[in-house]
Short mmCIF file of C-alpha atoms in Angstrom, two decimals:
data_model
loop_
_atom_site.label_atom_id
_atom_site.label_comp_id
_atom_site.label_asym_id
_atom_site.label_seq_id
_atom_site.Cartn_x
_atom_site.Cartn_y
_atom_site.Cartn_z
CA MET A 1 -64.75 -32.07 -46.92
CA ILE A 2 -61.45 -31.01 -45.37
CA HIS A 3 -61.34 -28.67 -42.38
CA VAL A 4 -58.20 -26.75 -41.40
CA GLU A 5 -58.14 -24.91 -38.09
CA ARG A 6 -55.75 -23.66 -35.47
CA GLN A 7 -55.34 -26.31 -32.79
CA ASP A 8 -53.18 -24.23 -30.45
CA SER A 9 -50.52 -21.55 -30.77
CA LEU A 10 -48.34 -23.34 -33.34
CA HIS A 11 -50.33 -26.41 -34.40
CA LEU A 12 -52.69 -26.85 -37.35
CA LYS A 13 -55.41 -29.49 -37.27
CA ILE A 14 -56.42 -30.91 -40.65
CA SER A 15 -59.45 -33.20 -40.42
CA ARG A 16 -61.45 -35.11 -43.00
CA VAL A 17 -64.00 -37.92 -43.13
CA LEU A 18 -63.04 -40.89 -45.31
CA GLN A 19 -66.03 -42.21 -47.21
CA GLU A 20 -66.82 -45.82 -48.09
CA GLU A 21 -64.34 -45.96 -50.99
CA THR A 22 -61.43 -48.24 -50.20
CA SER A 23 -58.64 -46.06 -51.67
CA HIS A 24 -57.85 -42.54 -50.50
CA ARG A 25 -55.07 -40.16 -51.43
CA LEU A 26 -54.09 -36.89 -49.76
CA ASP A 27 -51.47 -34.35 -50.89
CA LEU A 28 -50.39 -31.41 -48.71
CA PHE A 29 -48.18 -28.70 -50.23
CA LEU A 30 -46.88 -26.16 -47.72
CA PHE A 31 -45.35 -23.08 -49.37
CA VAL A 32 -42.83 -21.46 -46.99
CA PRO A 33 -41.28 -18.02 -47.72
CA GLY A 34 -37.71 -18.38 -48.99
CA GLU A 35 -36.46 -15.61 -46.68
CA LEU A 36 -36.69 -18.03 -43.74
CA GLY A 37 -33.87 -20.11 -45.20
CA LEU A 38 -35.58 -23.48 -44.84
CA THR A 39 -33.71 -26.26 -46.67
CA GLY A 40 -33.11 -29.97 -46.33
CA ARG A 41 -29.82 -29.23 -44.58
CA VAL A 42 -31.48 -27.02 -41.96
CA ILE A 43 -34.27 -29.53 -41.21
CA ALA A 44 -33.92 -32.99 -42.73
CA GLU A 45 -36.98 -34.59 -44.30
CA GLU A 46 -37.06 -37.46 -41.80
CA ASP A 47 -36.63 -35.09 -38.85
CA PHE A 48 -39.49 -32.84 -39.99
CA TYR A 49 -41.77 -35.81 -40.60
CA HIS A 50 -41.22 -37.37 -37.17
CA ALA A 51 -41.32 -34.04 -35.29
CA ALA A 52 -44.12 -32.18 -37.04
CA ILE A 53 -46.63 -34.68 -38.47
CA GLN A 54 -48.99 -36.78 -36.38
CA VAL A 55 -51.89 -38.78 -37.83
CA LYS A 56 -54.85 -40.23 -35.93
CA ARG A 57 -57.92 -42.06 -37.24
CA THR A 58 -61.15 -42.83 -35.43
CA TYR A 59 -64.38 -44.60 -36.27
CA TYR A 60 -67.04 -42.22 -37.56
CA SER A 61 -70.77 -42.58 -38.07
CA ASP A 62 -73.53 -40.15 -38.98
CA ARG A 63 -76.13 -42.48 -37.43
CA TYR A 64 -75.96 -41.64 -33.75
CA ARG A 65 -76.58 -44.52 -31.36
CA LEU A 66 -78.80 -43.04 -28.67
CA PRO A 67 -77.53 -43.97 -25.18
CA LEU A 68 -81.15 -44.41 -24.04
CA VAL A 69 -81.78 -47.24 -26.51
CA LEU A 70 -78.37 -48.82 -26.07
CA SER A 71 -78.55 -48.91 -22.28
CA ARG A 72 -81.92 -50.65 -22.38
CA LEU A 73 -80.62 -53.22 -24.88
CA ALA A 74 -77.54 -53.83 -22.72
CA GLU A 75 -79.61 -54.35 -19.59
CA ARG A 76 -81.85 -56.85 -21.39
CA GLY A 77 -78.81 -58.81 -22.55
CA LYS A 78 -79.44 -58.02 -26.20
CA LEU A 79 -76.33 -55.87 -26.53
CA ASP A 80 -72.81 -56.71 -25.51
CA PRO A 81 -71.55 -54.34 -22.73
CA GLU A 82 -68.37 -53.73 -24.73
CA HIS A 83 -70.48 -52.60 -27.69
CA TYR A 84 -72.39 -50.24 -25.40
CA ARG A 85 -69.18 -48.68 -24.12
CA LEU A 86 -67.85 -48.29 -27.66
CA SER A 87 -71.05 -46.70 -28.95
CA LEU A 88 -71.25 -44.36 -25.97
CA SER A 89 -67.62 -43.31 -26.53
CA LEU A 90 -68.36 -42.60 -30.18
CA TYR A 91 -71.46 -40.60 -29.22
CA ALA A 92 -69.44 -38.52 -26.74
CA TYR A 93 -66.46 -38.11 -29.05
CA GLN A 94 -68.55 -36.81 -31.94
CA TYR A 95 -70.35 -34.42 -29.60
CA VAL A 96 -66.98 -33.05 -28.43
CA VAL A 97 -65.70 -32.67 -32.00
CA ALA A 98 -68.89 -30.93 -33.14
CA MET A 99 -68.84 -28.67 -30.07
CA GLU A 100 -65.24 -27.63 -30.69
CA ARG A 101 -65.84 -26.94 -34.35
CA SER A 102 -69.04 -24.94 -33.84
CA THR A 103 -67.86 -22.98 -30.79
CA GLN A 104 -64.68 -21.50 -32.25
CA PRO A 105 -66.42 -19.42 -34.99
CA LEU A 106 -68.85 -18.13 -32.37
CA ILE A 107 -65.97 -17.13 -30.10
CA ASP A 108 -64.29 -15.29 -32.98
CA ASP A 109 -67.52 -13.46 -33.90
CA ALA A 110 -68.14 -12.55 -30.25
CA ARG A 111 -64.65 -11.10 -29.91
CA ARG A 112 -65.08 -9.08 -33.09
CA ALA A 113 -68.39 -7.73 -31.81
CA ARG A 114 -66.75 -6.84 -28.51
CA ARG A 115 -63.91 -4.98 -30.24
CA ALA A 116 -66.39 -3.15 -32.47
CA GLU A 117 -68.46 -2.15 -29.43
CA LYS A 118 -65.37 -0.88 -27.64
CA SER A 119 -64.21 1.19 -30.63
CA ALA A 120 -67.70 2.60 -31.08
CA ARG A 121 -67.82 3.61 -27.43
CA THR A 122 -64.40 5.33 -27.51
CA ALA A 123 -65.29 7.26 -30.68
CA GLY A 124 -68.85 8.06 -29.59
CA GLU A 125 -68.40 11.78 -29.24
CA ALA A 126 -67.01 12.20 -32.74
CA ARG A 127 -69.67 10.01 -34.29
CA ARG A 128 -72.50 11.97 -32.68
CA GLN A 129 -71.33 15.00 -34.64
CA GLU A 130 -71.71 13.18 -37.96
CA PRO A 131 -74.90 13.46 -40.08
CA GLY A 132 -77.80 11.58 -38.58
CA ASN A 133 -78.64 9.35 -41.55
CA GLY A 134 -75.20 7.73 -41.76
CA GLN A 135 -75.02 7.29 -38.00
CA GLY A 136 -78.44 5.67 -37.89
CA THR A 137 -77.59 3.28 -40.71
CA ARG A 138 -74.45 2.08 -38.94
CA GLN A 139 -76.34 1.61 -35.69
CA GLU A 140 -79.03 -0.42 -37.46
CA GLU A 141 -76.41 -2.63 -39.12
CA ALA A 142 -74.64 -3.19 -35.79
CA ALA A 143 -77.96 -4.01 -34.12
CA ASP A 144 -78.79 -6.58 -36.81
CA GLU A 145 -75.38 -8.22 -36.46
CA HIS A 146 -75.73 -8.37 -32.67
CA GLN A 147 -79.21 -9.84 -32.94
CA GLU A 148 -78.00 -12.54 -35.35
CA LEU A 149 -75.07 -13.36 -33.04
CA GLN A 150 -77.41 -13.62 -30.05
CA ARG A 151 -79.66 -15.98 -31.98
CA ARG A 152 -76.77 -18.23 -32.93
CA LEU A 153 -75.39 -18.28 -29.40
CA ALA A 154 -78.77 -19.08 -27.88
CA GLU A 155 -79.37 -21.85 -30.41
CA HIS A 156 -75.91 -23.26 -29.70
CA ALA A 157 -76.48 -23.30 -25.93
CA ASP A 158 -79.94 -24.84 -26.22
CA LEU A 159 -78.63 -27.57 -28.51
CA ALA A 160 -75.83 -28.46 -26.08
CA VAL A 161 -78.26 -28.63 -23.16
CA SER A 162 -80.68 -30.82 -25.13
CA ILE A 163 -77.92 -33.29 -26.07
CA LEU A 164 -76.78 -33.57 -22.44
CA ARG A 165 -80.39 -34.02 -21.31
CA ARG A 166 -80.87 -36.78 -23.89
CA LEU A 167 -77.72 -38.50 -22.64
CA ARG A 168 -78.88 -38.42 -19.03
CA ARG A 169 -82.47 -39.42 -19.69
CA HIS A 170 -81.89 -43.04 -18.84
CA GLU A 171 -78.86 -44.18 -16.86
CA PRO A 172 -77.86 -47.84 -16.97
CA SER A 173 -78.47 -49.63 -13.69
CA GLU A 174 -75.77 -52.26 -14.12
CA GLU A 175 -72.72 -51.20 -12.13
CA SER A 176 -70.10 -51.79 -14.83
CA LEU A 177 -72.11 -49.83 -17.41
CA HIS A 178 -72.94 -47.08 -14.92
CA ARG A 179 -69.27 -46.48 -14.10
CA TYR A 180 -68.51 -45.87 -17.75
CA PHE A 181 -71.60 -43.70 -18.12
CA ALA A 182 -70.46 -41.59 -15.15
CA THR A 183 -67.04 -41.10 -16.77
CA ILE A 184 -68.62 -39.91 -20.02
CA ASP A 185 -71.16 -37.72 -18.22
CA ASN A 186 -68.52 -36.13 -16.01
CA TYR A 187 -66.30 -35.13 -18.90
CA LEU A 188 -69.10 -33.86 -21.15
CA SER A 189 -70.52 -31.73 -18.34
CA TRP A 190 -67.14 -30.14 -17.64
CA PHE A 191 -66.32 -29.75 -21.34
CA THR A 192 -69.66 -28.06 -22.09
CA GLU A 193 -69.14 -25.68 -19.18
CA GLN A 194 -65.65 -24.77 -20.42
CA ARG A 195 -66.82 -24.02 -23.96
CA LEU A 196 -69.69 -21.87 -22.73
CA LEU A 197 -67.36 -20.00 -20.36
CA ALA A 198 -65.05 -19.33 -23.31
CA LEU A 199 -68.04 -17.81 -25.11
CA LEU A 200 -68.88 -15.73 -22.04
CA ALA A 201 -65.33 -14.37 -21.84
CA GLY A 202 -65.59 -12.98 -25.38
CA LEU A 203 -69.13 -11.55 -25.27
CA PRO A 204 -69.63 -7.78 -25.45
CA ARG A 205 -70.47 -6.04 -22.17
CA GLY A 206 -73.42 -4.09 -23.51
CA ALA A 207 -76.98 -4.32 -22.25
CA ARG A 208 -78.13 -6.18 -25.38
CA PHE A 209 -76.22 -9.28 -24.36
CA ARG A 210 -77.20 -9.30 -20.68
CA PRO A 211 -80.08 -11.80 -21.05
CA LEU A 212 -77.85 -14.12 -23.05
CA ARG A 213 -75.03 -13.79 -20.52
CA ALA A 214 -77.46 -14.64 -17.73
CA ARG A 215 -78.63 -17.69 -19.67
CA LEU A 216 -75.08 -18.97 -20.24
CA VAL A 217 -74.10 -18.31 -16.63
CA ALA A 218 -77.15 -20.27 -15.44
CA ILE A 219 -76.21 -23.25 -17.63
CA CYS A 220 -72.60 -23.22 -16.35
CA ARG A 221 -73.71 -23.02 -12.72
CA ALA A 222 -76.21 -25.81 -13.28
CA GLU A 223 -73.53 -28.09 -14.73
CA ASP A 224 -71.16 -27.36 -11.86
CA ALA A 225 -73.92 -28.09 -9.33
CA TYR A 226 -74.80 -31.28 -11.21
CA ARG A 227 -71.25 -32.62 -10.93
CA ARG A 228 -71.09 -31.72 -7.25
CA GLU A 229 -74.42 -33.43 -6.58
CA ARG A 230 -73.26 -36.60 -8.33
CA GLU A 231 -69.88 -36.40 -6.54
CA TYR A 232 -68.05 -37.01 -9.77
CA ASN A 233 -64.96 -35.18 -8.51
CA SER A 234 -63.51 -34.79 -5.04
CA GLU A 235 -63.48 -31.40 -3.38
CA ARG A 236 -59.69 -31.32 -3.59
CA VAL A 237 -59.78 -31.80 -7.38
CA THR A 238 -62.60 -29.29 -7.82
CA ARG A 239 -60.70 -26.54 -5.99
CA ASP A 240 -57.47 -27.02 -7.96
CA PRO A 241 -57.76 -26.06 -11.66
CA THR A 242 -54.56 -27.95 -12.52
CA ARG A 243 -55.80 -31.20 -10.98
CA MET A 244 -59.18 -30.79 -12.64
CA SER A 245 -57.62 -30.11 -16.05
CA ASN A 246 -55.29 -33.11 -15.79
CA LYS A 247 -58.15 -35.39 -14.73
CA MET A 248 -60.33 -34.25 -17.61
CA ARG A 249 -57.48 -34.75 -20.06
CA LEU A 250 -57.23 -38.33 -18.83
CA LEU A 251 -60.99 -38.83 -19.14
CA ARG A 252 -60.88 -37.60 -22.71
CA ARG A 253 -58.17 -40.12 -23.55
CA LEU A 254 -60.35 -42.84 -22.04
CA ILE A 255 -63.25 -41.68 -24.22
CA GLU A 256 -61.14 -41.59 -27.38
CA TYR A 257 -59.38 -44.92 -26.82
CA PRO A 258 -62.24 -47.30 -27.85
CA VAL A 259 -62.89 -45.41 -31.10
CA THR A 260 -59.29 -44.59 -32.09
CA LEU A 261 -57.62 -47.05 -34.44
CA LYS A 262 -54.31 -48.43 -33.27
CA GLN A 263 -51.43 -47.88 -35.64
CA THR A 264 -47.91 -49.08 -36.23
CA THR A 265 -45.37 -47.21 -38.36
CA GLN A 266 -42.62 -48.88 -40.34
CA GLU A 267 -39.81 -47.15 -42.21
CA LEU A 268 -39.44 -48.55 -45.71
CA GLY A 269 -36.24 -49.28 -47.60
CA ASN A 270 -34.01 -50.63 -44.80
CA ALA A 271 -33.04 -53.76 -46.76
CA GLU A 272 -32.58 -51.73 -49.93
CA GLN A 273 -30.35 -49.28 -48.09
CA LYS A 274 -28.08 -52.11 -46.97
CA ALA A 275 -27.97 -53.47 -50.53
CA VAL A 276 -27.07 -50.03 -51.91
CA LYS A 277 -24.33 -49.66 -49.31
CA ALA A 278 -22.89 -53.06 -50.27
CA LEU A 279 -23.10 -52.25 -53.99
CA ALA A 280 -21.38 -48.88 -53.57
CA THR A 281 -18.61 -50.47 -51.51
CA ALA A 282 -18.13 -53.23 -54.09
CA VAL A 283 -17.95 -50.78 -57.02
CA VAL A 284 -15.43 -48.56 -55.25
CA MET A 285 -13.31 -51.52 -54.16
CA VAL A 286 -13.08 -52.73 -57.78
CA PHE A 287 -11.46 -49.46 -58.81
CA VAL A 288 -9.31 -49.42 -55.66
CA SER A 289 -8.02 -52.94 -56.44
CA LEU A 290 -7.30 -52.01 -60.05
CA GLY A 291 -5.46 -48.93 -58.85
CA LEU A 292 -3.36 -50.96 -56.41
CA LEU A 293 -2.43 -53.46 -59.13
CA GLU A 294 -1.41 -50.64 -61.43
CA ILE A 295 0.73 -49.04 -58.72
CA ARG A 296 2.41 -52.33 -57.95
CA THR A 297 3.24 -52.76 -61.62
CA VAL A 298 4.70 -49.27 -61.94
CA LEU A 299 6.39 -49.18 -58.51
CA ALA A 300 7.63 -52.71 -57.91
CA ASP A 301 9.58 -51.92 -54.75
CA LEU A 302 8.05 -50.84 -51.40
CA THR A 303 9.09 -47.22 -51.33
CA ALA A 304 7.76 -44.04 -49.76
CA LEU A 305 6.15 -43.14 -53.08
CA PHE A 306 4.33 -46.48 -53.08
CA VAL A 307 2.97 -45.84 -49.55
CA LEU A 308 1.83 -42.34 -50.49
CA ALA A 309 0.07 -43.64 -53.59
CA MET A 310 -1.79 -46.28 -51.55
CA ALA A 311 -2.82 -43.66 -48.99
CA GLY A 312 -4.17 -41.45 -51.77
CA ILE A 313 -6.18 -44.30 -53.26
CA TYR A 314 -7.75 -45.19 -49.91
CA ALA A 315 -8.58 -41.52 -49.25
CA LEU A 316 -10.34 -41.31 -52.60
CA ARG A 317 -12.20 -44.51 -51.72
CA GLU A 318 -13.65 -42.97 -48.55
CA VAL A 319 -14.75 -39.84 -50.41
CA PHE A 320 -16.34 -41.48 -53.43
CA LYS A 321 -17.91 -44.36 -51.50
CA ASP A 322 -20.23 -42.07 -49.52
CA ASP A 323 -21.05 -39.91 -52.55
CA LEU A 324 -21.80 -42.93 -54.71
CA ARG A 325 -23.94 -44.51 -51.98
CA ASN A 326 -25.98 -41.32 -51.43
CA THR A 327 -26.47 -40.83 -55.17
CA LEU A 328 -27.62 -44.39 -55.74
CA TRP A 329 -29.95 -44.17 -52.72
CA ARG A 330 -31.60 -40.97 -53.95
CA LEU A 331 -32.11 -42.40 -57.43
CA LEU A 332 -33.56 -45.62 -56.06
CA ARG A 333 -35.97 -44.00 -53.56
CA ARG A 334 -37.11 -41.07 -55.71
CA GLY A 335 -40.89 -41.05 -55.88
CA ARG A 336 -41.27 -44.12 -53.65
CA PRO A 337 -43.00 -44.16 -50.23
CA LYS A 338 -40.81 -43.78 -47.16
CA TRP A 339 -43.13 -44.96 -44.39
CA ARG A 340 -46.01 -47.39 -44.00
CA ARG A 341 -48.74 -47.30 -41.37
CA GLN A 342 -50.93 -50.20 -40.42
CA TYR A 343 -54.30 -49.52 -38.78
CA LEU A 344 -55.83 -52.03 -36.37
CA ASP A 345 -59.20 -52.23 -34.66
CA PRO A 346 -58.72 -51.19 -30.99
CA THR A 347 -60.78 -54.06 -29.56
CA ARG A 348 -60.08 -56.99 -31.91
CA ASN A 349 -56.56 -56.03 -33.12
CA ALA A 350 -57.66 -56.91 -36.66
CA VAL A 351 -55.98 -55.05 -39.53
CA VAL A 352 -58.52 -52.65 -41.06
CA GLY A 353 -56.28 -50.65 -43.38
CA ARG A 354 -52.81 -49.68 -44.54
CA GLN A 355 -51.28 -46.40 -45.56
CA ARG A 356 -48.11 -45.38 -47.39
CA GLU A 357 -46.58 -41.95 -46.82
CA TRP A 358 -44.14 -39.64 -48.63
CA PHE A 359 -42.45 -36.45 -47.45
CA ASP A 360 -39.87 -34.39 -49.31
CA TYR A 361 -38.82 -30.94 -50.41
CA LYS A 362 -39.97 -30.03 -53.90
CA ARG A 363 -39.11 -27.37 -56.43
CA TYR A 364 -41.93 -25.25 -57.75
CA ALA A 365 -41.03 -26.18 -61.33
CA ARG A 366 -41.59 -29.87 -60.55
CA LEU A 367 -45.13 -29.38 -59.25
CA ASP A 368 -47.92 -30.49 -61.55
CA ASP A 369 -50.01 -27.93 -63.38
CA GLU A 370 -53.03 -28.46 -61.14
CA ILE A 371 -51.18 -27.44 -57.99
CA ARG A 372 -49.46 -24.48 -59.68
CA ARG A 373 -52.80 -23.23 -60.96
CA VAL A 374 -54.32 -23.30 -57.48
CA ARG A 375 -51.25 -21.66 -55.93
CA LYS A 376 -51.23 -18.73 -58.40
CA ARG A 377 -48.01 -17.24 -57.14
CA ASN A 378 -46.44 -14.05 -58.45
CA VAL A 379 -42.93 -12.77 -59.01
CA ALA A 380 -42.39 -11.86 -55.35
CA GLN A 381 -43.04 -15.45 -54.28
CA ARG A 382 -40.61 -17.28 -56.58
CA GLU A 383 -38.23 -18.10 -53.74
CA GLU A 384 -40.75 -20.19 -51.81
CA VAL A 385 -39.74 -23.58 -50.43
CA VAL A 386 -42.34 -26.31 -50.98
CA LEU A 387 -42.85 -29.08 -48.41
CA HIS A 388 -44.84 -31.99 -49.84
CA TYR A 389 -46.58 -34.65 -47.76
CA ARG A 390 -48.54 -37.42 -49.45
CA SER A 391 -50.50 -40.33 -48.05
CA SER A 392 -52.16 -43.16 -49.95
CA SER A 393 -54.33 -45.51 -47.92
CA ARG A 394 -56.52 -48.52 -48.54
CA MET A 395 -59.13 -49.29 -45.92
CA SER A 396 -61.30 -52.38 -45.55
CA PRO A 397 -64.78 -51.27 -44.42
CA THR A 398 -65.89 -54.91 -44.19
CA ARG A 399 -63.43 -55.38 -41.33
CA PHE A 400 -64.66 -52.35 -39.40
CA LEU A 401 -66.62 -52.77 -36.22
CA SER A 402 -70.21 -53.73 -36.96
CA GLY A 403 -72.31 -50.69 -37.83
CA TYR A 404 -69.46 -48.40 -38.93
CA ASP A 405 -68.26 -47.79 -42.47
CA HIS A 406 -66.48 -44.41 -42.17
CA THR A 407 -63.32 -43.21 -40.47
CA ARG A 408 -62.26 -39.70 -39.48
CA GLU A 409 -58.64 -38.67 -39.93
CA ILE A 410 -56.99 -35.89 -37.93
CA LEU A 411 -53.58 -34.75 -39.11
CA SER A 412 -51.74 -32.46 -36.70
CA LEU A 413 -49.09 -30.26 -38.32
CA ASP A 414 -46.59 -28.68 -35.92
CA LEU A 415 -45.20 -25.42 -37.32
CA SER A 416 -42.79 -24.73 -34.45
CA PRO A 417 -39.73 -25.93 -36.49
CA ILE A 418 -40.60 -23.24 -39.05
CA ALA A 419 -41.41 -20.66 -36.38
CA ARG A 420 -37.93 -21.02 -34.90
CA LEU A 421 -36.51 -19.74 -38.19
CA MET A 422 -38.44 -16.45 -37.87
CA ASP A 423 -37.03 -13.26 -36.38
CA LYS A 424 -37.97 -12.26 -32.84
CA GLY A 425 -37.94 -8.57 -33.53
CA SER A 426 -40.80 -6.14 -34.11
CA HIS A 427 -41.07 -2.78 -35.80
CA ARG A 428 -42.92 0.45 -35.11
CA VAL A 429 -45.93 1.70 -37.01
CA TYR A 430 -47.28 5.22 -36.73
CA ARG A 431 -50.83 6.26 -37.44
CA LEU A 432 -52.77 9.49 -37.23
CA GLU A 433 -55.90 9.58 -35.08
CA GLU A 434 -58.60 12.20 -34.70
CA GLY A 435 -57.39 15.50 -33.35
CA ASP A 436 -54.05 15.24 -35.22
CA GLN A 437 -52.71 12.86 -32.56
CA VAL A 438 -49.90 10.54 -33.62
CA VAL A 439 -49.98 7.05 -32.11
CA ARG A 440 -47.01 4.70 -32.13
CA GLU A 441 -47.56 0.94 -32.01
CA GLU A 442 -45.20 -2.02 -31.79
CA VAL A 443 -46.04 -4.57 -34.49
CA GLU A 444 -44.56 -8.07 -34.57
CA LYS A 445 -43.21 -9.42 -37.82
CA ARG A 446 -45.53 -11.89 -39.52
CA HIS A 447 -45.13 -14.29 -42.42
CA LEU A 448 -47.65 -15.71 -44.87
CA LEU A 449 -47.65 -19.42 -45.60
CA ASN A 450 -49.86 -21.11 -48.20
CA LEU A 451 -51.24 -24.61 -47.77
CA VAL A 452 -52.61 -26.37 -50.86
CA ILE A 453 -54.54 -29.58 -50.24
CA ARG A 454 -55.59 -32.13 -52.82
CA GLU A 455 -57.79 -35.07 -51.80
CA THR A 456 -58.89 -37.96 -54.02
CA GLN A 457 -61.29 -40.63 -52.78
CA GLY A 458 -61.79 -43.65 -55.00
CA SER A 459 -62.49 -42.76 -58.61
CA ALA A 460 -64.12 -39.40 -57.80
CA PRO A 461 -62.61 -36.14 -59.13
CA PRO A 462 -60.05 -34.55 -56.78
CA THR A 463 -60.93 -31.84 -54.29
CA LEU A 464 -58.52 -28.91 -54.10
CA GLN A 465 -58.29 -26.20 -51.47
CA ARG A 466 -55.88 -23.38 -50.69
CA TRP A 467 -55.51 -21.93 -47.22
CA LYS A 468 -53.65 -18.82 -46.10
CA ILE A 469 -51.78 -19.16 -42.80
CA VAL A 470 -50.58 -15.97 -41.14
CA MET A 471 -48.11 -16.66 -38.35
CA SER A 472 -45.41 -15.06 -36.26
CA ARG A 473 -42.63 -16.58 -34.23
CA SER A 474 -44.93 -17.09 -31.23
CA ARG A 475 -48.30 -18.11 -32.70
CA ILE A 476 -50.55 -18.76 -35.66
CA VAL A 477 -52.47 -15.53 -36.14
CA ASP A 478 -55.09 -16.51 -38.72
CA VAL A 479 -56.14 -19.42 -40.94
CA GLU A 480 -58.37 -18.62 -43.92
CA ARG A 481 -59.58 -20.66 -46.86
CA VAL A 482 -59.23 -18.65 -50.07
CA HIS A 483 -59.88 -21.25 -52.77
CA ALA A 484 -61.89 -24.46 -53.05
CA GLU A 485 -62.94 -26.57 -56.00
CA GLY A 486 -64.21 -30.08 -56.45
CA PRO A 487 -67.32 -32.17 -55.79
CA GLY A 488 -69.69 -30.41 -53.39
CA LEU A 489 -67.52 -27.25 -53.07
CA ASP A 490 -67.96 -23.75 -54.36
CA THR A 491 -64.91 -22.23 -55.99
CA GLY A 492 -63.51 -19.63 -53.61
CA THR A 493 -62.13 -16.23 -54.47
CA ASP A 494 -58.38 -16.09 -54.42
CA GLY A 495 -56.77 -13.32 -52.52
#
């Protein structure tokens, strides 16, 4: 299953869990509107790859190692302390990932409920004059939606509290283990408080949500008091939000480090490029030498005409040498990988997998039928530019750390190079409100990008998804999945 979400204003996060199969293949097709003028001359393929694409892989397991059991085993000498720290990091990291993924939809639903409540309050007088049956039906529907949202929020908060309570149930007594436990506990407490405060900021202000708001506020205050009681952070850091944020960012990196695979990237084709350059130079020099011999035969004496002819031949050599070299290089590298990654275990530095990567601009006519069928573009979209990224990896689960047979890949796609091609301007939109009042609004210009993803794991049938990305020059406005097909997926409705 592939998840695509907005990471920040101009970054997309594409995450997936790689199963036990050794071979995996991923294709990303980003369809960019042609009106932006994106070409290989504006942004070179290598420049876009290095600036906009970042890949990270971590160990993943669906069998959670409970810190209570692991700490007891470590204290009895039955578990290596390094294994305890690694398992605790994985436990914390998967909690953070799950919390981020589950909180964002709740924040979006809470903000929608808040906007709906505000619009209903501003138009209350007009709605009270409508027939009673329709008004009552809308109120009942809104009440049901609010009740469902409250239930989900309460369940989410209770689950977070129970996980933290389970983590703290038994602290290791050994000093080295306890220091690492305190680091994990400190970050998870602060992170949970921040996510719940983000939920609080988006909740409606009505009386229906007051008990839930009080519950969330109590949890946040309890976590803050817990960190102060444990003296996890100095008073100076606690008072300064910038210091606190920087410290927690560092703690998160410490949590992620033991479970994140090291990687090295190598650009392919360097030796071939030198060979092509030598071949192009040799071919051109053959014709240059033949030309010089012919000139010497025709013009035996050293005259001004002879010098001009030699100058012309050498000028042609410089022109055709570069063209011939570029042509031979494109023909040789067409369809071949351009980069290779090597993944290593963070603790043992053992190679656990390799990955080859491609990135290029493609024409729509050269896409295979499967991708064109999923894209389903119309006449107005014929000028789209297609960016294609492909990765093909082979992992060795037998070399993974004991107890783990899955990895989780996070691909970060930076859309700021594309955003810089968009116009800054906005335009005015007029609309008619009740009472024949005309309202003028400033609307920023937005563009629609389509992202088609195809994933193949082992010999299983491919999984295909299409996502709509609405963005402006300053931010990604919305990310929506509109089509999905493959094993374990329901076919979505294209829009």
